[in-house]
Coordinates of C-alpha atoms in Angstrom, one line a residue:
X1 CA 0.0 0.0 0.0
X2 CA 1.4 3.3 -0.9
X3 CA 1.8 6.1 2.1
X4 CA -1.0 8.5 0.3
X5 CA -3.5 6.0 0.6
X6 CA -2.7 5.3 4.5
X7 CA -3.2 8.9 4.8
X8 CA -5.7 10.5 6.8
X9 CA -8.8 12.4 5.7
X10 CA -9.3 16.1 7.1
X11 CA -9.8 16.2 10.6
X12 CA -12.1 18.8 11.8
X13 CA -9.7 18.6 15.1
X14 CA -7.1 20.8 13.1
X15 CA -9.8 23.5 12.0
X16 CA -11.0 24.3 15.4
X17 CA -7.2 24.4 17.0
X18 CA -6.2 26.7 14.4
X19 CA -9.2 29.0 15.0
X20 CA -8.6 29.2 18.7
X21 CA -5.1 29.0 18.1
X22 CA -6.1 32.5 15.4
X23 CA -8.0 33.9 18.0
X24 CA -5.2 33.6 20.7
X25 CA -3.2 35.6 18.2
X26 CA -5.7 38.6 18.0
X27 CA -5.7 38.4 21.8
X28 CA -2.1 38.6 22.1
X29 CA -1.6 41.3 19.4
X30 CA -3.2 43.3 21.6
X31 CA -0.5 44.9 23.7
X32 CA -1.1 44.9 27.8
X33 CA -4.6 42.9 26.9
X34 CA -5.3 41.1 30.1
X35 CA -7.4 38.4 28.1
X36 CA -4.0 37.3 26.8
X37 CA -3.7 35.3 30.3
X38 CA -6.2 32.9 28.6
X39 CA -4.0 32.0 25.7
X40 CA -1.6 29.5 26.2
X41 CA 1.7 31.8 26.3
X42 CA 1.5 32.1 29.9
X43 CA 1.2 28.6 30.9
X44 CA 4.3 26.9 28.9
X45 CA 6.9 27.0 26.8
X46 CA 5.2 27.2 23.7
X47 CA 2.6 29.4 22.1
X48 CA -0.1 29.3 18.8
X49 CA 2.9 29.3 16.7
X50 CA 3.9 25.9 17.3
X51 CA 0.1 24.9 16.9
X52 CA 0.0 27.1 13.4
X53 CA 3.7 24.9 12.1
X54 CA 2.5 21.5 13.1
X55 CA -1.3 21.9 11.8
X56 CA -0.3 23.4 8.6
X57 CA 2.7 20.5 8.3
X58 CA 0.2 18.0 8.6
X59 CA -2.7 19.7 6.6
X60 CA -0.6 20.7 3.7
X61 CA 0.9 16.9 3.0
X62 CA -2.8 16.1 3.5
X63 CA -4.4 18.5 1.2
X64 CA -1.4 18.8 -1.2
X65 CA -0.9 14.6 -1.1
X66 CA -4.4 14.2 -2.1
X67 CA -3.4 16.7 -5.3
X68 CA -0.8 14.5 -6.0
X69 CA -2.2 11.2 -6.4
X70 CA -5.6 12.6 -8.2
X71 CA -3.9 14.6 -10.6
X72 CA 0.0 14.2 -10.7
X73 CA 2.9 16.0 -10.0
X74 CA 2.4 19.1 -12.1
X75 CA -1.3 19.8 -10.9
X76 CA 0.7 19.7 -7.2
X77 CA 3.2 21.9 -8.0
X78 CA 0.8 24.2 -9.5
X79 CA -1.1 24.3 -5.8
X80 CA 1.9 24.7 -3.7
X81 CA 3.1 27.6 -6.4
X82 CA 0.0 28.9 -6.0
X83 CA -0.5 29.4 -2.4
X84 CA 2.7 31.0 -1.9
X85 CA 1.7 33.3 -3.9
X86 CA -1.4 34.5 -2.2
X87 CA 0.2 34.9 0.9
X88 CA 2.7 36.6 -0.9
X89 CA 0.5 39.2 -2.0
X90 CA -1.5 38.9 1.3
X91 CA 2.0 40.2 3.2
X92 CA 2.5 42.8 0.9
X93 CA -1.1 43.7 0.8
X94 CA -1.1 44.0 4.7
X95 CA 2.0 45.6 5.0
X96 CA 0.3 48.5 2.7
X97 CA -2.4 48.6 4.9
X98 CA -0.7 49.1 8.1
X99 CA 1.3 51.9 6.5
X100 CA -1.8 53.5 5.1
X101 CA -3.3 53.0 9.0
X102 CA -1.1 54.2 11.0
X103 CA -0.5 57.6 8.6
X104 CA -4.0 58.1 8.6
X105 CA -5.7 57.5 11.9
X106 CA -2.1 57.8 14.3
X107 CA 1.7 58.5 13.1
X108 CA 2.4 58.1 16.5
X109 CA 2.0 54.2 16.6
X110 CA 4.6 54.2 13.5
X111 CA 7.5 52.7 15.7
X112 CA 5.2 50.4 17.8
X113 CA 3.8 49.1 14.4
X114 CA 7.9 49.4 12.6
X115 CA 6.4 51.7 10.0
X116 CA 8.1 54.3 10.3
X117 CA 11.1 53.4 8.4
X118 CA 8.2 52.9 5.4
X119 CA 7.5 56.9 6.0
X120 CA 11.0 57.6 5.9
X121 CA 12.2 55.8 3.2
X122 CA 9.3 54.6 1.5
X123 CA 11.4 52.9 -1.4
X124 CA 13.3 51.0 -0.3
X125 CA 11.6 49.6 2.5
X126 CA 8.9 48.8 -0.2
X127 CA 11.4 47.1 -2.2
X128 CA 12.8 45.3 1.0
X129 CA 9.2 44.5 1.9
X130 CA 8.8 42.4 -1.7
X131 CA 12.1 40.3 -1.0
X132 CA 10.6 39.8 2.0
X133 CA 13.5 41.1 4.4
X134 CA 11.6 43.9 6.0
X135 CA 8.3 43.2 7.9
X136 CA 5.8 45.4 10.1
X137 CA 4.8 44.3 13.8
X138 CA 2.8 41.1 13.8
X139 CA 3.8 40.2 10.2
X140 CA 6.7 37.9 10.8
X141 CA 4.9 34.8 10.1
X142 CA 3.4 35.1 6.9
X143 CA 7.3 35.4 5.0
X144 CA 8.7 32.4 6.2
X145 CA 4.8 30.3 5.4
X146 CA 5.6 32.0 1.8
X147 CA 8.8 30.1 1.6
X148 CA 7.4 26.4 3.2
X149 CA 4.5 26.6 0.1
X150 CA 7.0 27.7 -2.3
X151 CA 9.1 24.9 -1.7
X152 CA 6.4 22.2 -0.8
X153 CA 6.3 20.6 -3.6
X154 CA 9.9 18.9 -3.0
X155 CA 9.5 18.3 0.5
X156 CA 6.0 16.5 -0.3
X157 CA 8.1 14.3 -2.5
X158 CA 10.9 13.4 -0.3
X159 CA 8.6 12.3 2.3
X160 CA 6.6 10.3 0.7
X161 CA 9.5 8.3 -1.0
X162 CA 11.6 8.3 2.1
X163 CA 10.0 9.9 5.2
X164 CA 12.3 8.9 7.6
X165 CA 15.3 10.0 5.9
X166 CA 13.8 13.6 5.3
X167 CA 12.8 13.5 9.1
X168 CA 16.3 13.0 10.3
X169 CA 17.3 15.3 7.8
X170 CA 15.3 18.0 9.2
X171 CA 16.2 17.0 12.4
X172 CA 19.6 17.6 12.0
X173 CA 18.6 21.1 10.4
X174 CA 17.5 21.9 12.8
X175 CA 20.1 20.7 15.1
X176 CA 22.7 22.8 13.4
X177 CA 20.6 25.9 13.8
X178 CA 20.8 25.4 17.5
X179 CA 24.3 24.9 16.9
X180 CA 25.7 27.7 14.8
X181 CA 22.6 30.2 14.5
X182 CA 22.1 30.0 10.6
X183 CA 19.3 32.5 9.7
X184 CA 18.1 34.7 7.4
X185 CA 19.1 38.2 7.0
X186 CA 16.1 40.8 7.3
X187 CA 16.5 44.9 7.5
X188 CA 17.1 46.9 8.3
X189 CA 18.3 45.4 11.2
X190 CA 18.0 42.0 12.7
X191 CA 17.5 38.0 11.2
X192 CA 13.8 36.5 10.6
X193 CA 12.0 36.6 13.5
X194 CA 10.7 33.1 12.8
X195 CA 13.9 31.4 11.2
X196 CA 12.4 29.0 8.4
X197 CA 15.7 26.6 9.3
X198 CA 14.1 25.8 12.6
X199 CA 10.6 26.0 12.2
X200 CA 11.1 23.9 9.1
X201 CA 11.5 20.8 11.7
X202 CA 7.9 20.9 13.2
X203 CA 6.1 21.5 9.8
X204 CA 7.8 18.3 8.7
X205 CA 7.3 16.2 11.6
X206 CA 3.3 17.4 10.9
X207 CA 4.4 15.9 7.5
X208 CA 5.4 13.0 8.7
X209 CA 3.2 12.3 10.8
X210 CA 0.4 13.0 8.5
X211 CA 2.4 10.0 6.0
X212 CA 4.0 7.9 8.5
X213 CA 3.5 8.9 11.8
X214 CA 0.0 7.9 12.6
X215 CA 0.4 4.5 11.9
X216 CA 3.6 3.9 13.9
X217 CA 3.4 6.0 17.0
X218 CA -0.2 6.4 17.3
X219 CA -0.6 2.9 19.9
X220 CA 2.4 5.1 21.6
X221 CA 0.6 8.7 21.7
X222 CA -2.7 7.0 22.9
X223 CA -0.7 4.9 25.8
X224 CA -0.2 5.7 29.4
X225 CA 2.7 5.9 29.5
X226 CA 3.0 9.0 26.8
X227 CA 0.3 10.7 28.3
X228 CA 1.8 10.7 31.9
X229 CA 5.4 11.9 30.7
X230 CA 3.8 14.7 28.7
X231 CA 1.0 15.5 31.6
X232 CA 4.5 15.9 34.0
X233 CA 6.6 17.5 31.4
X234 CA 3.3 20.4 31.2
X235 CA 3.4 20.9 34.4
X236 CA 7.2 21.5 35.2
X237 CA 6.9 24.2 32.4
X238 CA 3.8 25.8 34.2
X239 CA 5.9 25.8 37.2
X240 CA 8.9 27.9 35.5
X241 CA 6.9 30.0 33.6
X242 CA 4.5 30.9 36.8
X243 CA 8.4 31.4 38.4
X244 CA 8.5 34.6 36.0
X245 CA 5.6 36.1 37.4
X246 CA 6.1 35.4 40.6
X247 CA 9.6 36.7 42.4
X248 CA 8.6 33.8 45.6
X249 CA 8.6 31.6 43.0
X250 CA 11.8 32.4 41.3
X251 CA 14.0 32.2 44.1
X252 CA 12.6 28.6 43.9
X253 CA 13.7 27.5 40.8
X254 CA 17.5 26.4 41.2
X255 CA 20.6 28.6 39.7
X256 CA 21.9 25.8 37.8
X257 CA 18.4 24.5 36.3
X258 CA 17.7 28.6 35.0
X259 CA 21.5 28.3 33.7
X260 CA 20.8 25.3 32.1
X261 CA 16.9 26.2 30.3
X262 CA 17.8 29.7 29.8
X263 CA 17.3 31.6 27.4
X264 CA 14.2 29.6 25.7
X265 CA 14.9 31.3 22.4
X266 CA 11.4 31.6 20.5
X267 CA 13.1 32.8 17.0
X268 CA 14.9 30.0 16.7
X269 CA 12.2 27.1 17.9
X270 CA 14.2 26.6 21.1
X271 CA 13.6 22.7 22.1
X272 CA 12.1 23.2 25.5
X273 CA 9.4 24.8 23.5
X274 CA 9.3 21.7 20.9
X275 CA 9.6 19.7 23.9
X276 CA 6.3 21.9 24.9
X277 CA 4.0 21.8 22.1
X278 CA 4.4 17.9 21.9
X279 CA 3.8 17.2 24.7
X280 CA 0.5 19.4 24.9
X281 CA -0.3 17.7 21.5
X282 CA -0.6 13.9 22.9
X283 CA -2.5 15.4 25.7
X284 CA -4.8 17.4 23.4
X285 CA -4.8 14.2 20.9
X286 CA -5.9 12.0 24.1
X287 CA -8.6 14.4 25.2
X288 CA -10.4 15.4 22.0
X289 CA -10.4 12.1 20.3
X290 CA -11.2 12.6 16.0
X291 CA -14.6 12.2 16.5
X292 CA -15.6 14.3 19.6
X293 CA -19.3 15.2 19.1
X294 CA -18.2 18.8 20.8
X295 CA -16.0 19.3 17.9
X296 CA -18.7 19.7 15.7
X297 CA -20.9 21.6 18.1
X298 CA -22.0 25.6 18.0
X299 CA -19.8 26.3 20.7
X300 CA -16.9 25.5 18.2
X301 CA -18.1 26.5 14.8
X302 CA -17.0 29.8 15.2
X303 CA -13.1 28.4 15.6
X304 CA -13.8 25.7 12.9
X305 CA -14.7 28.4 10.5
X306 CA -12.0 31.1 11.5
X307 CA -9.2 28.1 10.9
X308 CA -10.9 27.1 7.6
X309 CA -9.9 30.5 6.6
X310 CA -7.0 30.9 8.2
X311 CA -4.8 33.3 5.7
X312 CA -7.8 35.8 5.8
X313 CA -8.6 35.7 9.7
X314 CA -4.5 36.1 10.4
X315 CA -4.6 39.1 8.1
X316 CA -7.7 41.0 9.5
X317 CA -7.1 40.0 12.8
X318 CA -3.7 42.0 12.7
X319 CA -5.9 45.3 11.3
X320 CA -8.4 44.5 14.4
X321 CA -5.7 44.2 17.2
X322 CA -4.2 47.8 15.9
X323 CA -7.6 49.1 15.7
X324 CA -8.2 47.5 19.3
X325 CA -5.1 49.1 20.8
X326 CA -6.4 52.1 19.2
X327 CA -9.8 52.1 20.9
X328 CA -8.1 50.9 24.4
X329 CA -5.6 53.6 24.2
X330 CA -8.1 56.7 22.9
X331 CA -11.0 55.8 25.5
X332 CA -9.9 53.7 28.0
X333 CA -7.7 51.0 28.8
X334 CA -9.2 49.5 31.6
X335 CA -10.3 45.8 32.2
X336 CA -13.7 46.0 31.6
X337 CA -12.9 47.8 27.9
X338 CA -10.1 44.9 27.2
X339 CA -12.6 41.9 27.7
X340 CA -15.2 44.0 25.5
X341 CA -12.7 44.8 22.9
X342 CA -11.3 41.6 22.7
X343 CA -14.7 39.8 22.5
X344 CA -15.9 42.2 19.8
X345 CA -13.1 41.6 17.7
X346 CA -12.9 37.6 18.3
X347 CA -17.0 37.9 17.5
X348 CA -16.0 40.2 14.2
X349 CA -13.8 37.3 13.2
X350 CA -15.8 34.7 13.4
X351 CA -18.7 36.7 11.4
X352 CA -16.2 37.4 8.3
X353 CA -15.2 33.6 8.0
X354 CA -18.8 32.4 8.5
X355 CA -19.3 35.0 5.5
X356 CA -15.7 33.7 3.8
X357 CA -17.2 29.9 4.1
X358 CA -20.4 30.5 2.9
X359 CA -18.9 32.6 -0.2
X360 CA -16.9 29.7 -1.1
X361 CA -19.6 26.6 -0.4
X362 CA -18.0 23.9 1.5
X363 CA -19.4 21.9 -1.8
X364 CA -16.2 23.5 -3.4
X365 CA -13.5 23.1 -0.7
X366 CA -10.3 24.2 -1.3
X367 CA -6.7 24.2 0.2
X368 CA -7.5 26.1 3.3
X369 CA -3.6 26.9 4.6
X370 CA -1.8 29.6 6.1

């Protein structure tokens, strides 16, 4: 049997963590939002990036695989090319917008939203914007998803033929990055916020996993064994990252153990935080089994909807938080205005992908990725 036809179909699962996990994101683009204490970023190592990198590993080799064996290499290659374009033009597209904001309604956000080197030297930050080396606040993403489509189409091919080659491959990628700090250049100061070396190693283990994976370690994921190693791994992280927060409970936490963990370096997918997000997913994959009848409740249709859509949420919900901060910091800033912003603009969300879905028809699905 080949591995595209052990391959899973779409799990709804996916959707609805990448619409929480998009929500999360509005929440924290928010600066000083206190609803960002219910996002996972203050509980562990790891945050909705790591969700975002493993989901869209695993959806693209399932959406893009399925391309493949229907209608060949070409008509796959055409897909991948494809995508990477449209959130190439969506980055670019944003990046305009946020200039055109933040001239328009407040210059004085220009450095908190790094446009104001765009204001001062419009050209060639434009021109550095299309190479994809210069990036406005909360943009960083979308550049380094333009290179995984663009180059997709190989990957998808070396893991099918030999998956477990191109996962120690990866693997030691990404080792090397750890090692010697290989990253991209951006401007005008400063490497890619989300080096693509790094992060490259969970979108292909959601690769692999999507071809290999779930066949081989699932009787693993699902044992106790698993599930009591990741439970106690969670919780040690809670315990350091409350030890921020806390000054009692940093004196706690021994010199040599903070010598040893520190610094857990986000830009480069630092492997505490790996450590982090795999753990939380055999907990999550124990917990909300495939078929979970809440999954396809009304309580988590919004999400389902928002990660369907995921390119165009991530986009507007970048306008929304700067229009949020706007509103918090014009009228007030107090708790009662954060909760009400931040549930507006979740609610606004979740109206414009209902509206995106029905536009499309779910008859006519298409490649859904960010």
């Amino acid at each position: 049997m080949r591995p595209l036809d052990k391959m899973p179909d779409r799990d709804i699962r996916l959707d609805a963590c990448r619409g929480i996990a998009l929500w999360f994101v509005f929440i924290n683009h928010i600066p000083g939002n206190i609803c960002s204490w219910l996002t996972l970023s203050h509980y562990g190592f790891s945050d909705t990036t790591e969700v975002f990198m493993f989901v869209s590993g695993l959806t693209c080799m399932m959406a893009y695989g399925h391309v493949f064996r229907s209608a060949g290499t070409w008509a796959m290659i055409c897909h991948t090319v494809r995508r990477s374009w449209e959130i190439y033009s969506a980055f670019l597209l944003l990046t305009l917008f946020l200039v055109v904001a933040v001239y328009w309604i407040d210059a004085d956000l220009a450095d908190e939203a790094n446009v104001a080197i765009v204001l001062q030297k419009p050209g060639e930050a434009l021109s550095r914007a299309a190479i994809l080396q210069y990036r406005p606040v909360n943009t960083d993403v979308l550049p380094t998803f333009v290179l995984f489509h663009l180059l997709f189409a190989p990957w998808l091919l070396l893991l099918l033929r030999w998956p477990n080659v191109t996962l120690a491959a990866s693997a030691l990628l990404y080792g090397l990055v750890q090692t010697y700090g290989w990253n991209l250049r951006g401007w005008p100061t400063n490497d890619w916020y989300f080096n693509p070396f790094a992060w490259q190693f969970l979108v292909t283990i959601g690769g692999w996993w999507a071809v290999v994976g779930h066949g081989r370690l699932a009787p693993f994921v699902m044992s106790r064994p698993a599930i009591m190693l990741s439970a106690a791994y969670l919780i040690w992280s809670l315990a350091v990252t409350m030890s921020w927060i806390n000054p009692a409970l940093e004196l706690v936490v021994p010199q040599f153990l903070k010598a040893l963990v520190y610094p857990i370096d986000k830009s480069d997918l630092d492997p505490l935080r790996l450590l982090h997000f795999l753990a939380l997913a055999v907990c999550v994959a124990n917990l909300a089994p495939a078929h979970w009848s809440v999954m396809r409740s009304r309580m988590l249709l919004g999400a389902v909807r928002c990660g369907e859509n995921s390119l165009e949420i991530y986009c507007v919900g970048v306008l929304l938080s700067l229009a949020a901060y706007l509103v918090l910091r014009t009228i007030s800033d107090g708790v009662l205005a954060q909760v009400i912003v931040s549930g507006t603009g979740i609610g606004l969300l979740t109206v414009f992908a209902t509206l995106l879905t029905g536009f499309t028809g779910l008859a006519a699905p298409r490649i859904r990725l960010l």
